[in-house]
PDB file of C-alpha atoms in Angstrom:
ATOM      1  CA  UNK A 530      14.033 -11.445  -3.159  1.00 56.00           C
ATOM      2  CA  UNK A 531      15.559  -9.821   0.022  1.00 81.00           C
ATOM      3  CA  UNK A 532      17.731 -12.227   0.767  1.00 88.00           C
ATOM      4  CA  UNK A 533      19.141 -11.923  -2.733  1.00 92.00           C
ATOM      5  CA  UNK A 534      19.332  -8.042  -2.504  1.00 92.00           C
ATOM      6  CA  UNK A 535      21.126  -8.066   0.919  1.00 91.00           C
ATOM      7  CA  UNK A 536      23.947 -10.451  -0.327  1.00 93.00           C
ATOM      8  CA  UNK A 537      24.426  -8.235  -3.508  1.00 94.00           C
ATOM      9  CA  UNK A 538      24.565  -5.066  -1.848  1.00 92.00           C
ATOM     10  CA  UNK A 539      26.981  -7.027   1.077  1.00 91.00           C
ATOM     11  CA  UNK A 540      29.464  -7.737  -2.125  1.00 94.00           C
ATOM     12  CA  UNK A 541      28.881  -4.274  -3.189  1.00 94.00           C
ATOM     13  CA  UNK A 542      29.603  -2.937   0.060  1.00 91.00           C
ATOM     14  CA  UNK A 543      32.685  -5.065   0.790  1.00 91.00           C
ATOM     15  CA  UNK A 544      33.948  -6.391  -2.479  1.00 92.00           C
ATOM     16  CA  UNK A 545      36.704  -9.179  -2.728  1.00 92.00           C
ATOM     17  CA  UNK A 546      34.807 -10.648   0.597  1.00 92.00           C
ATOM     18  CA  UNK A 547      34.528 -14.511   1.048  1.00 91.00           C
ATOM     19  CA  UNK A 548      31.240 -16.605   1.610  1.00 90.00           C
ATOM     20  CA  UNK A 549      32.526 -17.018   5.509  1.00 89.00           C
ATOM     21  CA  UNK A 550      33.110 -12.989   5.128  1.00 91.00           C
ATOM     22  CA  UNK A 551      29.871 -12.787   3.942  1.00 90.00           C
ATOM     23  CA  UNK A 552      27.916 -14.806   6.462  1.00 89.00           C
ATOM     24  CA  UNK A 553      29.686 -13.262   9.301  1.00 89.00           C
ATOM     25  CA  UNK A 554      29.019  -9.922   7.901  1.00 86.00           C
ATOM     26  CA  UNK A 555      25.509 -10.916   7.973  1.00 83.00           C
ATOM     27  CA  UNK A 556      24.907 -12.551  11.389  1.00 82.00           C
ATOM     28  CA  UNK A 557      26.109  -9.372  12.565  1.00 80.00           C
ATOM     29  CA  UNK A 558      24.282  -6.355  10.470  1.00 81.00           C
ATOM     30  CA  UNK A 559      21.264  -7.850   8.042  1.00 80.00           C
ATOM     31  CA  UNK A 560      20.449 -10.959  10.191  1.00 75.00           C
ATOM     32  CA  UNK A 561      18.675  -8.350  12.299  1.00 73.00           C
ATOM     33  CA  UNK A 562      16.392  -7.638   9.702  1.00 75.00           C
ATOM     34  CA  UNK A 563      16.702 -10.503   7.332  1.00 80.00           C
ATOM     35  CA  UNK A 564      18.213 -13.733   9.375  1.00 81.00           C
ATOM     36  CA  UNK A 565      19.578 -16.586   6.885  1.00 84.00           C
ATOM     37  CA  UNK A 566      21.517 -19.520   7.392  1.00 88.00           C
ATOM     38  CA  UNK A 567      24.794 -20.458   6.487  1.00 90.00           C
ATOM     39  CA  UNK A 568      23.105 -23.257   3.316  1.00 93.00           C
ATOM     40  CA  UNK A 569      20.809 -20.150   2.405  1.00 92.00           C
ATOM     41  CA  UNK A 570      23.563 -16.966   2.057  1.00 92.00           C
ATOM     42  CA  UNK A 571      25.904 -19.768  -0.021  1.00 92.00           C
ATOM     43  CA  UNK A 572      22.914 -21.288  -2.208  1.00 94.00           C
ATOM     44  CA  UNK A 573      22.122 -17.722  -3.288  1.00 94.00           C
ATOM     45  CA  UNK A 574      25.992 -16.748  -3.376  1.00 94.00           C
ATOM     46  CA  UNK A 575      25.712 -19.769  -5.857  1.00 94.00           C
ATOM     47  CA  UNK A 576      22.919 -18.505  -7.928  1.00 96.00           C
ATOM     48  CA  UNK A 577      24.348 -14.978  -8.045  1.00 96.00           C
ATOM     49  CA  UNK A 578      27.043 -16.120  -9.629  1.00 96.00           C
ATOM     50  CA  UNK A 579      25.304 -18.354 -12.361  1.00 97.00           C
ATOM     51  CA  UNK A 580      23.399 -15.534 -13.397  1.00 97.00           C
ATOM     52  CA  UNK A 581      26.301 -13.498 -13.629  1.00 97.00           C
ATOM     53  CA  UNK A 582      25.075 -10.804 -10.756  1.00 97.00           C
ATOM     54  CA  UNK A 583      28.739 -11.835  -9.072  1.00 97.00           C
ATOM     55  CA  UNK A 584      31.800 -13.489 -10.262  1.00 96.00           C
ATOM     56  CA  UNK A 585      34.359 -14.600  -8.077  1.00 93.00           C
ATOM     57  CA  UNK A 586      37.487 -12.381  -7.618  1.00 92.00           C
ATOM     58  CA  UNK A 587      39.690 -14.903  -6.283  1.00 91.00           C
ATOM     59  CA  UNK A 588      40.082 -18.729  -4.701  1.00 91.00           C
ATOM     60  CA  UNK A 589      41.719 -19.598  -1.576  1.00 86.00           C
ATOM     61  CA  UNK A 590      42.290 -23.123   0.127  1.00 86.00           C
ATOM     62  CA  UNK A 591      39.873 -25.366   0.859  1.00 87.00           C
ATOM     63  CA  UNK A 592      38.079 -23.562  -1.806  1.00 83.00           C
ATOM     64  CA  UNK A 593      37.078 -20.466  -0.443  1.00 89.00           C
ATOM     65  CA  UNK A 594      35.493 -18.234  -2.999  1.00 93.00           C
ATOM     66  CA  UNK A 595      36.066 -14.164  -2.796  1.00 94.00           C
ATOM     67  CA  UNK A 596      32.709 -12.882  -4.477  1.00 95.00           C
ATOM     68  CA  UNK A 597      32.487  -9.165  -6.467  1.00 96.00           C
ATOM     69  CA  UNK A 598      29.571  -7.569  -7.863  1.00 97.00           C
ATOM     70  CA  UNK A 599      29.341  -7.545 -11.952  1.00 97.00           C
ATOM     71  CA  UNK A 600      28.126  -3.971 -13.454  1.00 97.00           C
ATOM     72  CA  UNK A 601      24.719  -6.168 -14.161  1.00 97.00           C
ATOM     73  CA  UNK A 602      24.656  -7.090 -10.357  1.00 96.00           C
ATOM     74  CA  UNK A 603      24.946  -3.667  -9.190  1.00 96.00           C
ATOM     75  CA  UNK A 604      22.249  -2.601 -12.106  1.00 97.00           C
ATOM     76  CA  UNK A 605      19.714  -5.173 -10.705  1.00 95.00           C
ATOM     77  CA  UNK A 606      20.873  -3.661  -6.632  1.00 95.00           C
ATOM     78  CA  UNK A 607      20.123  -0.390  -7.943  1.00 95.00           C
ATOM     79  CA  UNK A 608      16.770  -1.051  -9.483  1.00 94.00           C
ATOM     80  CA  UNK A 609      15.899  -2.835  -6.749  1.00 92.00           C
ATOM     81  CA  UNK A 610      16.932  -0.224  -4.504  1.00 92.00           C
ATOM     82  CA  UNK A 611      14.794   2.729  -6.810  1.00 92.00           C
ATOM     83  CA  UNK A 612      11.704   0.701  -7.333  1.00 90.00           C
ATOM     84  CA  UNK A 613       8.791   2.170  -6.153  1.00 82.00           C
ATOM     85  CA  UNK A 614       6.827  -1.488  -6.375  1.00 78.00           C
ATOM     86  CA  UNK A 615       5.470  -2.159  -2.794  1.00 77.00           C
ATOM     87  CA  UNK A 616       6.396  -5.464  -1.764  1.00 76.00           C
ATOM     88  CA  UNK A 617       3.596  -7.384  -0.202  1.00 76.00           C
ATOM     89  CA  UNK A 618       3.447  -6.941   3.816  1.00 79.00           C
ATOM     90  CA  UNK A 619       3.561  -9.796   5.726  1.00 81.00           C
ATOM     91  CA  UNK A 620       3.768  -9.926   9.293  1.00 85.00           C
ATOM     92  CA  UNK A 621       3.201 -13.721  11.566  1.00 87.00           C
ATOM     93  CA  UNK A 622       2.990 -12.182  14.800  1.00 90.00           C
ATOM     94  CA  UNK A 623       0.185  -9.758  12.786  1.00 91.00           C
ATOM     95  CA  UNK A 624      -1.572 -12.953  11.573  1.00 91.00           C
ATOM     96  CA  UNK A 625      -1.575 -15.263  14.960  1.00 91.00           C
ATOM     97  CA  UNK A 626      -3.086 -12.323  16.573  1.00 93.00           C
ATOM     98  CA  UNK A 627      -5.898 -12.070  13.808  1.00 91.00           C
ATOM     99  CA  UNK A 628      -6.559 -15.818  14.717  1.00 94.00           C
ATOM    100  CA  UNK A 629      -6.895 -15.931  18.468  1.00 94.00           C
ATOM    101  CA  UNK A 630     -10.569 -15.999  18.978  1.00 93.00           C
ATOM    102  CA  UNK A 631      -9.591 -19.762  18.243  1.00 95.00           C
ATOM    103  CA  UNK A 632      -8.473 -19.741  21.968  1.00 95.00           C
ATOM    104  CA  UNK A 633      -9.534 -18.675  25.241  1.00 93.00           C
ATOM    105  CA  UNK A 634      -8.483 -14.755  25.978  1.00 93.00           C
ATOM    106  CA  UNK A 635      -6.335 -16.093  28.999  1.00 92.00           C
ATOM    107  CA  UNK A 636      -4.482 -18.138  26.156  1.00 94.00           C
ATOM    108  CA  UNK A 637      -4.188 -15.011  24.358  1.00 94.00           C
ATOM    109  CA  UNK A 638      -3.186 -12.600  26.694  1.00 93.00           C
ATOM    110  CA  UNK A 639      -0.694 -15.712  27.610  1.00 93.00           C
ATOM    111  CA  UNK A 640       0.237 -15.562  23.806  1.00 94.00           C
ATOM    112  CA  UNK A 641       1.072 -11.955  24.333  1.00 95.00           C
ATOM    113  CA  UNK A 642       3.004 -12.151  26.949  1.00 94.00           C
ATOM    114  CA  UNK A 643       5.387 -14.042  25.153  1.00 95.00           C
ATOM    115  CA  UNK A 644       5.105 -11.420  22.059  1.00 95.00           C
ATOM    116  CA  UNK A 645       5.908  -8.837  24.035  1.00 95.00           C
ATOM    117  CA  UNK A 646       9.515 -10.399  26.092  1.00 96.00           C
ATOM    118  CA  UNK A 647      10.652 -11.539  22.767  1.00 94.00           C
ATOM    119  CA  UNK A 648       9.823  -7.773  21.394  1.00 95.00           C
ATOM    120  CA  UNK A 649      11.622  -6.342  24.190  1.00 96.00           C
ATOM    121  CA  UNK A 650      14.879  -9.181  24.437  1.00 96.00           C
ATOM    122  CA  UNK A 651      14.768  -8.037  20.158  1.00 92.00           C
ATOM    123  CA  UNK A 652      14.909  -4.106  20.934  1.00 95.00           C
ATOM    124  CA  UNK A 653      17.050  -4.793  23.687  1.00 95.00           C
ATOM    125  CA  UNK A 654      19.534  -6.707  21.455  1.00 91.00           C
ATOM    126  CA  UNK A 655      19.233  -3.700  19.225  1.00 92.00           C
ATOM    127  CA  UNK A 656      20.522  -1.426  21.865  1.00 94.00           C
ATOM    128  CA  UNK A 657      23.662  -3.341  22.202  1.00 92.00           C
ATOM    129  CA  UNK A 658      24.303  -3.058  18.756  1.00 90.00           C
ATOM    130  CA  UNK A 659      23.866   0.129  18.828  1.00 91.00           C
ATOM    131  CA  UNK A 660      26.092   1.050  21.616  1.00 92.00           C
ATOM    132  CA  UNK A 661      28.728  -1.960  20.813  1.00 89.00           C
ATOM    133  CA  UNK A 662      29.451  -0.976  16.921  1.00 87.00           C
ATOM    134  CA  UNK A 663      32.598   1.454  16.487  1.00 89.00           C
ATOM    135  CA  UNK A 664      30.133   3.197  13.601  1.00 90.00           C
ATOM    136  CA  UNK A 665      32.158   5.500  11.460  1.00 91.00           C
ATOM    137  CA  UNK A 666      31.139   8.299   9.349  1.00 91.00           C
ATOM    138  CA  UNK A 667      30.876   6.123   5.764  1.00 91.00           C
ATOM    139  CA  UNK A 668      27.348   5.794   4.135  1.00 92.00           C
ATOM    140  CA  UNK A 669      27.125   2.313   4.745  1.00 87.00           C
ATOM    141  CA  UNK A 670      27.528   3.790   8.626  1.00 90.00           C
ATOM    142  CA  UNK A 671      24.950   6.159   8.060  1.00 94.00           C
ATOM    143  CA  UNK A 672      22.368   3.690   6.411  1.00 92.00           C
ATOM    144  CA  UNK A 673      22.643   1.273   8.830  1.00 89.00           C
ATOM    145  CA  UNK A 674      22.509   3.332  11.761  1.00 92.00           C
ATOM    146  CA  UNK A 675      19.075   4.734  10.230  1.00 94.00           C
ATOM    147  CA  UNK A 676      17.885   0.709   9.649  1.00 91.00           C
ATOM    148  CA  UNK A 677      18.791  -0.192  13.587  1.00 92.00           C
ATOM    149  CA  UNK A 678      17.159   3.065  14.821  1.00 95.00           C
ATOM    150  CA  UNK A 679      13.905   1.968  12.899  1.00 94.00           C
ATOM    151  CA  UNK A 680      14.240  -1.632  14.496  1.00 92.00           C
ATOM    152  CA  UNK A 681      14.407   0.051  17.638  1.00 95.00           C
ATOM    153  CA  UNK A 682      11.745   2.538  17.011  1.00 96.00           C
ATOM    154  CA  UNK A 683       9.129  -0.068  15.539  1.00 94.00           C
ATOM    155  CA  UNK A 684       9.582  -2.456  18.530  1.00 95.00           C
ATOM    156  CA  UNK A 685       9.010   0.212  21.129  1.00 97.00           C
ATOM    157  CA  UNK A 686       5.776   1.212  19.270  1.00 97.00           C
ATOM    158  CA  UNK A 687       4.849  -2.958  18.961  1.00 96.00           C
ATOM    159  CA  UNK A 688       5.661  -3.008  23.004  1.00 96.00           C
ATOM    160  CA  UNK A 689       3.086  -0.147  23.701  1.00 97.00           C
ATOM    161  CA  UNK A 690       0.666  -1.834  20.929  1.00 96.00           C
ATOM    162  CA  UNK A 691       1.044  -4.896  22.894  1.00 95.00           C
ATOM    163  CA  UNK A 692       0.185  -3.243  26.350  1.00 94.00           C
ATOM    164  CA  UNK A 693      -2.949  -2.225  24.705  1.00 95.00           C
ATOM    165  CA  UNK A 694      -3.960  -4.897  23.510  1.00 94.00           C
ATOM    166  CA  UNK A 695      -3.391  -6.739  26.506  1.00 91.00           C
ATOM    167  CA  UNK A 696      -5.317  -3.758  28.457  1.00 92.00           C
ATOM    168  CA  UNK A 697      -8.419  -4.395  25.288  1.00 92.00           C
ATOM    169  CA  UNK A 698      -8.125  -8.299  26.272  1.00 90.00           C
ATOM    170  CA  UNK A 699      -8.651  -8.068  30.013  1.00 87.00           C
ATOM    171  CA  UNK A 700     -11.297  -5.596  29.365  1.00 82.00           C
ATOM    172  CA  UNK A 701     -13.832  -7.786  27.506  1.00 69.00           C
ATOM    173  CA  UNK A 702     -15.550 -11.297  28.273  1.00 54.00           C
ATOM    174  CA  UNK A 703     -13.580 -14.271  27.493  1.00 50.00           C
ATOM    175  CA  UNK A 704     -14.893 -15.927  24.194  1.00 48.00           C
ATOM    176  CA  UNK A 705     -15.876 -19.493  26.003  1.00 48.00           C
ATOM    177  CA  UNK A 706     -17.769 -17.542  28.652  1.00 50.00           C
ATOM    178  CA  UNK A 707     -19.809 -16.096  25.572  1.00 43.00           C
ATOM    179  CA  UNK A 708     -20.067 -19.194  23.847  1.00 49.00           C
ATOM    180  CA  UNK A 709     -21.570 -21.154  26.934  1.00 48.00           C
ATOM    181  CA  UNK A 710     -24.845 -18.641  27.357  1.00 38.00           C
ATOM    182  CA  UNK A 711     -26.042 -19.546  24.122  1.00 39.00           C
TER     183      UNK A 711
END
């Protein structure tokens, strides 16, 4: 569903914008929070417009499409947008660590290690974005600059988790030491 929900509210936000417009668009701003591939953003351009939630605005050569949201597309964005239904959380990184007593704890902490650079190359790509972008004082501005500065926030908090749990790891006996006294 998010994937769906970003593209609408991309047309809604830029209107009269292309597929290519759309993709860049996203590589740059929502791909930080919701990457997609090229196939993916124009399969569900695709299906947007078959079920009438866009309609295309214009055609250009080599049949580029310029998309526009339909009053029923923004009426789905907005409901989406003001539903209070929690959407499920799911987190891998969350899960793998659930499932590492399946390895030693030097495999873990080794597992962690790696967690925590790609957590801190991630928040450190989110600084650049947020120093690089000319933001301006719109609401789509505003939003956005609230969404990176949650990014930013989060992965801080997961880097200090992660020092933890690496400090919990070293502190206790490694699972195959336990499992050869018995």
């Amino acid at each position: 569903m998010s994937l769906r929900m970003g593209a609408l509210g991309l047309i809604a936000q830029y209107p009269d914008s292309s597929g290519y417009d759309l993709l860049k668009m996203f590589n740059e701003s929502l791909a930080n929070v919701w990457p997609a591939t090229q196939s993916q953003l124009y399969n569900e351009l695709n299906r947007l417009d078959a079920d009438g939630l866009v309609e295309i605005s214009s055609r250009g050569a080599r049949g580029r499409k310029n998309y526009r949201i339909t009053e029923d597309g923004r009426g789905e964005l907005r409901a989406w947008l003001t539903s209070s239904d929690p959407e499920p959380f799911r987190n891998p990184m969350l899960l793998r660590v659930f499932l590492l007593s399946e390895v030693s704890r030097s495999e873990a902490d080794g597992i962690l290690d790696r967690v925590e650079a790609t957590s801190r190359a991630w928040r450190d790509r989110l600084d650049a974005v947020a120093e690089d972008v000319p933001w301006d004082d719109t609401d789509a501005d505003l939003y956005a600059r609230i969404a990176l500065e949650y990014g930013r926030r989060s992965l801080t908090a997961q880097i200090e988790w992660l020092d933890w749990a690496h400090r919990e790891i070293g502190a206790g006996t490694d699972q195959a030491t336990r499992d050869n006294r018995r």
